[in-house]
XYZ file of C-alpha atoms in Angstrom:
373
model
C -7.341 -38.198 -14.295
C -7.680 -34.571 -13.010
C -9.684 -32.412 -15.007
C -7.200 -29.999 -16.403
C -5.489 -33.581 -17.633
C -8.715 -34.150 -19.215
C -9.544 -31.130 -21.460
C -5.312 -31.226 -22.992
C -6.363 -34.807 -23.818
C -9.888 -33.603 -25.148
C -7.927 -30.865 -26.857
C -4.901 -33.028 -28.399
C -7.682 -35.649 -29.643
C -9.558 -32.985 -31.916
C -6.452 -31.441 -32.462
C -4.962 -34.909 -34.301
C -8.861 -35.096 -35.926
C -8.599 -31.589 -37.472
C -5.420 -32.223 -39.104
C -6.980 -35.388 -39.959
C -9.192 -33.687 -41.927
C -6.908 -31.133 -43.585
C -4.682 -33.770 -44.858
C -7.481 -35.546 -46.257
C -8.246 -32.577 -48.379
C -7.314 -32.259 -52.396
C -5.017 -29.465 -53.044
C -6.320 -26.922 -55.246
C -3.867 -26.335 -58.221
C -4.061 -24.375 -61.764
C -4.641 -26.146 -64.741
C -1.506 -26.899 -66.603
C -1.134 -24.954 -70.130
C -0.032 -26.905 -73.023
C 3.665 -26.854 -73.988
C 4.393 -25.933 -77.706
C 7.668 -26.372 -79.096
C 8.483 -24.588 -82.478
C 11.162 -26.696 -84.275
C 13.058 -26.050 -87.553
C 16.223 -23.985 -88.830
C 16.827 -19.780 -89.128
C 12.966 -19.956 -90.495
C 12.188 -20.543 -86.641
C 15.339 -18.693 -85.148
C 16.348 -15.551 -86.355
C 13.950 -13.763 -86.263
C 10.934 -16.572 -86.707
C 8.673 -13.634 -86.231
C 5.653 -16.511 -87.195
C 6.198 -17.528 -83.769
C 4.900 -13.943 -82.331
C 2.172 -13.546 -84.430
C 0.634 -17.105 -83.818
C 1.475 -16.625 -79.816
C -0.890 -13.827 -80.656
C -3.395 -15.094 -82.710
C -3.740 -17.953 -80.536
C -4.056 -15.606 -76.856
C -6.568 -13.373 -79.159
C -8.565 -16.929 -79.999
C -8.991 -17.472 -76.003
C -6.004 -19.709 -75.909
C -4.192 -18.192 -72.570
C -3.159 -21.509 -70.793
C -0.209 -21.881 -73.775
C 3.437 -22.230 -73.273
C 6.268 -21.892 -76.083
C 9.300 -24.116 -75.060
C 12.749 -24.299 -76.122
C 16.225 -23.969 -75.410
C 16.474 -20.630 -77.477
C 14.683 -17.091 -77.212
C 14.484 -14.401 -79.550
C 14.652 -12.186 -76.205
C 11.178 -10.415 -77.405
C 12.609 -8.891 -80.704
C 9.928 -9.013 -82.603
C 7.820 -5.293 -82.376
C 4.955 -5.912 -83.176
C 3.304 -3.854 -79.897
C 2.488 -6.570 -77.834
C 4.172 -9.327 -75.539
C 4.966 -12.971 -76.521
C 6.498 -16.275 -75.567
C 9.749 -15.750 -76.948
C 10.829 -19.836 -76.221
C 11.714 -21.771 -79.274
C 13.767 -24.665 -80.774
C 15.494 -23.157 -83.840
C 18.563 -23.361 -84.450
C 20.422 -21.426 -87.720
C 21.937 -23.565 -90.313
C 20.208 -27.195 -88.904
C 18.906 -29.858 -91.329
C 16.448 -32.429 -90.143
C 18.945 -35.168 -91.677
C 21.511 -33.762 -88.908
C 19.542 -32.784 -85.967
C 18.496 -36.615 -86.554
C 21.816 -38.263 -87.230
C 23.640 -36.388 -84.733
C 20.809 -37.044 -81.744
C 20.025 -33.497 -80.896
C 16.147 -33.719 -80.303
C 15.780 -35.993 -77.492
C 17.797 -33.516 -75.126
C 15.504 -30.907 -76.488
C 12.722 -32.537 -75.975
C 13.873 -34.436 -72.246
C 14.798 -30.412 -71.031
C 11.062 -28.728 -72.563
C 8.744 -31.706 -72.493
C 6.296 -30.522 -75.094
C 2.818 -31.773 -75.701
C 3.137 -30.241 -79.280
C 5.615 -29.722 -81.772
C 5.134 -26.870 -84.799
C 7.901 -28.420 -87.173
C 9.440 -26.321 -90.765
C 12.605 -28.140 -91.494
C 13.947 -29.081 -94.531
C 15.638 -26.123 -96.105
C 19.016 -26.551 -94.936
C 18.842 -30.564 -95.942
C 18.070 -29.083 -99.958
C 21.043 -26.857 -100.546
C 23.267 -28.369 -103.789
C 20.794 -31.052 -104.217
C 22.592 -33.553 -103.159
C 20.726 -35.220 -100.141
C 18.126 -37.428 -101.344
C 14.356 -37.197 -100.744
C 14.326 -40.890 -99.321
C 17.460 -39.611 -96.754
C 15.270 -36.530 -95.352
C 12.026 -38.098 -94.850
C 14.082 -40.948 -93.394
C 14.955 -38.378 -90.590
C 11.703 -36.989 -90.646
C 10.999 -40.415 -89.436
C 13.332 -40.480 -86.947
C 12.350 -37.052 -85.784
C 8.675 -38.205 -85.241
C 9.917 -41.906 -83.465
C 12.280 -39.345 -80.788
C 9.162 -36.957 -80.214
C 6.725 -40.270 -79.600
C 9.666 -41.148 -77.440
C 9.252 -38.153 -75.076
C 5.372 -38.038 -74.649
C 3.622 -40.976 -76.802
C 0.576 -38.467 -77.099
C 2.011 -35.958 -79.100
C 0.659 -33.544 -81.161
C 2.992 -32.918 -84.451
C 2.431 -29.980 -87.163
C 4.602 -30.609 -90.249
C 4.938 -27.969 -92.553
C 5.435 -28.118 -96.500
C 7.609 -25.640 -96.433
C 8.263 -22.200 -97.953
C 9.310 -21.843 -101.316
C 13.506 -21.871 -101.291
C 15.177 -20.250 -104.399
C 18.794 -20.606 -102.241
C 20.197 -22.451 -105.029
C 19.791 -23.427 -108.674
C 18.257 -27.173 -107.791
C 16.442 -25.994 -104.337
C 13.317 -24.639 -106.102
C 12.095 -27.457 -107.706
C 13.535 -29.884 -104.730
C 11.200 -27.734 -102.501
C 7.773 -28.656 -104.452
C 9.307 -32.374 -104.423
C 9.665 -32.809 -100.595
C 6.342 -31.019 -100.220
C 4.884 -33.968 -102.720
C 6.438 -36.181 -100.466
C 5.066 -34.870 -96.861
C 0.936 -35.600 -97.091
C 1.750 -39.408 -98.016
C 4.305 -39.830 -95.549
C 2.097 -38.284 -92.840
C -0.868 -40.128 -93.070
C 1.206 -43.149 -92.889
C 2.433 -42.290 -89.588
C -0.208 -40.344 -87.763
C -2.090 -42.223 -85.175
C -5.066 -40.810 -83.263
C -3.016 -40.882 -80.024
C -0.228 -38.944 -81.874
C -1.844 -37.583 -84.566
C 0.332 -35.372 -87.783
C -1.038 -32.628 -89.023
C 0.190 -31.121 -92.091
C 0.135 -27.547 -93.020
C 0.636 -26.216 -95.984
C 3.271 -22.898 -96.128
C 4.111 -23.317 -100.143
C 0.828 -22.165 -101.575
C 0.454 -18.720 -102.469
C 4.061 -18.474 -100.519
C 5.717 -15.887 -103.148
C 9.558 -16.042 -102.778
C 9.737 -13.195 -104.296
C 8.110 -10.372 -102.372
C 7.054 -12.631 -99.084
C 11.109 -12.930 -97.964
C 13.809 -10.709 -98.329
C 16.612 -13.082 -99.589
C 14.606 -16.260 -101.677
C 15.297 -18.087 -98.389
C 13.817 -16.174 -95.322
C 10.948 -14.516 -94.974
C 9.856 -10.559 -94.282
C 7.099 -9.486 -92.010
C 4.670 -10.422 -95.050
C 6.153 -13.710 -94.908
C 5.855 -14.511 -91.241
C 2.177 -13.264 -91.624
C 1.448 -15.802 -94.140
C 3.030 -18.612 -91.935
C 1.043 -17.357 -88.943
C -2.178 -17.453 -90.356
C -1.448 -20.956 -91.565
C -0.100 -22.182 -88.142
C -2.626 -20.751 -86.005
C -6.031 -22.112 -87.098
C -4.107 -25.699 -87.560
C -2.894 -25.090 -83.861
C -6.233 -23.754 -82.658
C -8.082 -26.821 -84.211
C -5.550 -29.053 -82.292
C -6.048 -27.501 -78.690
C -9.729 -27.569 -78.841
C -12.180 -25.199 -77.647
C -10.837 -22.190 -75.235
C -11.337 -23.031 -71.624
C -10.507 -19.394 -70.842
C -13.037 -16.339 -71.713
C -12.149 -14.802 -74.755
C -9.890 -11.685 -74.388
C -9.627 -8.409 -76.203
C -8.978 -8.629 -79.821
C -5.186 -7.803 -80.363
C -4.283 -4.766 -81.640
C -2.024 -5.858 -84.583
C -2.873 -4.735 -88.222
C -4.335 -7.270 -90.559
C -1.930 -9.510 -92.844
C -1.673 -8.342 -96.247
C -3.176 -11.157 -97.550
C -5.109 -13.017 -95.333
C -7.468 -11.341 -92.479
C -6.251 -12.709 -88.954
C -9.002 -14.524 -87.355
C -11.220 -12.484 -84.808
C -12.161 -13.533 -81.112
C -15.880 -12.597 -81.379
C -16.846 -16.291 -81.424
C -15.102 -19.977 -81.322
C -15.500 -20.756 -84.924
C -17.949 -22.759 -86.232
C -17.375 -26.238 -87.676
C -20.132 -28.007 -89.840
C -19.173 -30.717 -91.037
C -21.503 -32.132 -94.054
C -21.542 -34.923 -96.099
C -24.041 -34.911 -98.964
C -25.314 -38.355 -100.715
C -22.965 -39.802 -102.987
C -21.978 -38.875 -106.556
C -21.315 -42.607 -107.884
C -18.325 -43.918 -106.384
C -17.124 -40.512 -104.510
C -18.350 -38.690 -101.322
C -17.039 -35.318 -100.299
C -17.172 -33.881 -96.928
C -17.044 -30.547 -96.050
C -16.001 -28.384 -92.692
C -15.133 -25.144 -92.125
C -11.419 -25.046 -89.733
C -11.666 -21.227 -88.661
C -13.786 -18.212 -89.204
C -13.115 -14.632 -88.760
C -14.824 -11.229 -89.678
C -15.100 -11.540 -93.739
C -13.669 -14.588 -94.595
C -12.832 -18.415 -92.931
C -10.624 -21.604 -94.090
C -12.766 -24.653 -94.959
C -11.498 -28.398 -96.097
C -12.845 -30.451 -98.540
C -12.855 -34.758 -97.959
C -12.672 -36.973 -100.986
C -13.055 -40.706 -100.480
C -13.284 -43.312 -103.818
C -16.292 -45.330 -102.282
C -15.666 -47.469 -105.072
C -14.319 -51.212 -105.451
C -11.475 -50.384 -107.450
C -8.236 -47.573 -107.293
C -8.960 -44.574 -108.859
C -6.722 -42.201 -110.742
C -7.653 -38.743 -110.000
C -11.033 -36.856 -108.874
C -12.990 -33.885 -109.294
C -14.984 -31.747 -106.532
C -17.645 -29.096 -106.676
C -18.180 -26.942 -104.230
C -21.865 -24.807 -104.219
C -22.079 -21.586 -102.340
C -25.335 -19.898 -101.688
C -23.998 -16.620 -99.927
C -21.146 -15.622 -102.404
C -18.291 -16.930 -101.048
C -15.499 -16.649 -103.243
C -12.365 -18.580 -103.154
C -8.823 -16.692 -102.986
C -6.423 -19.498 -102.369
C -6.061 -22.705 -102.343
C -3.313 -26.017 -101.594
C -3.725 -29.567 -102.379
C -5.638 -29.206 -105.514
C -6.133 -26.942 -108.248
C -9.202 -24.826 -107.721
C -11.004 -22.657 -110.490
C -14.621 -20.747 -109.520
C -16.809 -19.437 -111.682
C -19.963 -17.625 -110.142
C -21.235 -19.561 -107.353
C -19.113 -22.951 -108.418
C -16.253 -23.776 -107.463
C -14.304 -26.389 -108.806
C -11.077 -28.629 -107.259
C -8.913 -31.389 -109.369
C -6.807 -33.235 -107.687
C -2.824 -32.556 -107.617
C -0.052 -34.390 -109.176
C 0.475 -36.388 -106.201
C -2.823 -37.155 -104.743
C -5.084 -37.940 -107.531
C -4.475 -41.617 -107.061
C -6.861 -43.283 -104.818
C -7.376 -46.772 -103.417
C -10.944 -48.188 -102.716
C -12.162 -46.713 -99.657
C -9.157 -44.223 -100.077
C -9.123 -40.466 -98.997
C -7.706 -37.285 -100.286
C -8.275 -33.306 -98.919
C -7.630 -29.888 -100.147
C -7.975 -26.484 -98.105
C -8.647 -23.174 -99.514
C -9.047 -19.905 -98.159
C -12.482 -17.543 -98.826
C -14.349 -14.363 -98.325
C -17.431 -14.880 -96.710
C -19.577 -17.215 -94.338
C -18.286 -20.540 -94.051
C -21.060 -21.449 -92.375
C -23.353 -20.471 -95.076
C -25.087 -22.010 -97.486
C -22.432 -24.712 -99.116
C -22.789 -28.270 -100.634
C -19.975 -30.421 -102.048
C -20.097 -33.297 -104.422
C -17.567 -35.260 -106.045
C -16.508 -37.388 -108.601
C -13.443 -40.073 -109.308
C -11.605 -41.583 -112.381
């Protein structure tokens, strides 16, 4: 071999090794953000301003690697001075009973591939009262079966949904499908796929939070947002992005959007026993001057129970301004929570929660006991 034959085969053979070596290399690639699909009627459509504000809150929490999905936009029209995900999956006019009798969400859901749906439906199936309460939550059903379908590790917010005064019967149909929503989701949630409920009817005032007894205002979409969010936040985990500016939007009227100064803390406590009932206690988000806490009941006792009764301690003034899932009174430092109509009943070993909103440090000083009937 001559020598100039020699160093193009030395050269071809660490040629071939380098690329060798290249090809054995990982690529480098961005970590993929979660894909949220907001689902439900004109509530989520037109304009579904919630959307916006919870895009916000969540961005202003340190969530950045988030992605609303959908078929629809809103095209950006909500002005609220600052940029959003404008993707969605409302649609005007929809029931849950026909999105899931005519097939619609599996096309939805095969075109946006969500890892989490935000779900208010059930308006649209109340109107004239004539759909029955076993019909919708039998579509609810399906709804949750099609999702599970898609991705078997979904994530699934269900809202009770805002108060409807549309019509004469929708009202009191309203608080009836809400009864029916907590039961029906703890029978279905699994920890791969877990339902989360969230509560949009308490302290919801038709009235003066939307413009028509139907849809709501800016106040309105406020409310919903800064029930969404923290149930959304809780569901994505800690940030794994550094916490941004705080946004520049002005407070809700009623309830203080959370800050960004810290992830919020969660302290889960469970004091001894009071008989046959232990309460547990956490706080879900925290922001400058107030938080949103839960309360666990569970009947530790042998036999069903038919309603409880839990007291809630606070040693650094906390005071309680709303509440959903029981029927909360304070006085002074204690605060007090009876079960509601619904979920009062409890097997042995059963389980029951309520969430309230307060002023204050959740963190603080607070104990919880509890007692069953």
């Amino acid at each position: 071999m001559s020598r100039r034959a020699l160093v193009c085969s030395v050269l071809a053979a660490l040629a071939m090794a380098l690329g060798l070596v290249v090809a054995a290399s990982p690529a480098v690639s961005a970590a993929t953000p979660v894909r949220i699909m907001p689902l439900g009627d004109s509530i989520t459509a037109g304009p579904g301003c919630w959307r916006a504000l919870v895009w916000d809150q969540l961005r202003s929490a340190g969530h950045t690697d988030i992605d609303f999905v959908g078929s629809a936009s809103d095209g950006g029209s909500c002005n609220y001075g600052f940029s959003y995900d404008p993707d969605h999956e409302g649609h005007g006019g929809f029931s849950a009973v026909g999105i899931a009798d005519n097939n619609q969400l599996p096309p939805w859901l095969s075109a946006a591939n969500p890892d989490v749906v935000v779900m208010h439906l059930g308006t649209n199936d109340l109107w004239g009262g004539w759909q029955s309460m076993d019909t919708i939550m039998a579509a609810f059903t399906k709804l949750i079966g099609q999702m599970r379908a898609n991705n078997p590790n979904m994530k699934i917010v269900v809202a009770q949904i805002i108060p409807h005064h549309g019509c004469a019967t929708c009202p009191d149909d309203t608080v009836t499908l809400n009864n029916r929503i907590p039961g029906w989701a703890a029978g279905l949630t699994t920890t791969q796929s877990p339902i989360v409920v969230v509560d949009q009817w308490t302290g919801f005032n038709a009235a003066t939070d939307t413009g028509d007894g139907v849809h709501p205002n800016d106040a309105g979409f406020r409310k919903m947002a800064n029930r969404f969010a923290p149930a959304l936040a809780q569901l994505l985990g800690t940030p794994t992005t550094p916490t941004p500016t705080p946004s520049t939007t002005s407070p809700p009227p009623v309830t203080p959007t959370p800050t960004t100064t810290s992830t919020p803390p969660v302290t889960p406590t469970t004091p001894p026993a009071s008989g046959n009932c232990t309460a547990s206690y956490r706080v879900v988000s925290q922001w400058n001057g107030g938080f949103q806490g839960e309360v666990g009941v569970r009947n530790t006792g042998s036999t069903a129970s038919s309603g409880w009764t839990a007291t809630l301690t606070f040693g650094g003034g906390q005071q309680i301004s709303q509440a959903w899932n029981a029927t909360v009174t304070q006085a002074g430092a204690v605060a007090t929570a009876r079960n509601a109509s619904w979920n009062g009943s409890l097997a042995a070993d059963g389980s029951a929660s309520f969430g309230f909103l307060a002023s204050g440090n959740g963190g603080g000083s607070v104990s919880v006991a509890c007692v069953v009937s």
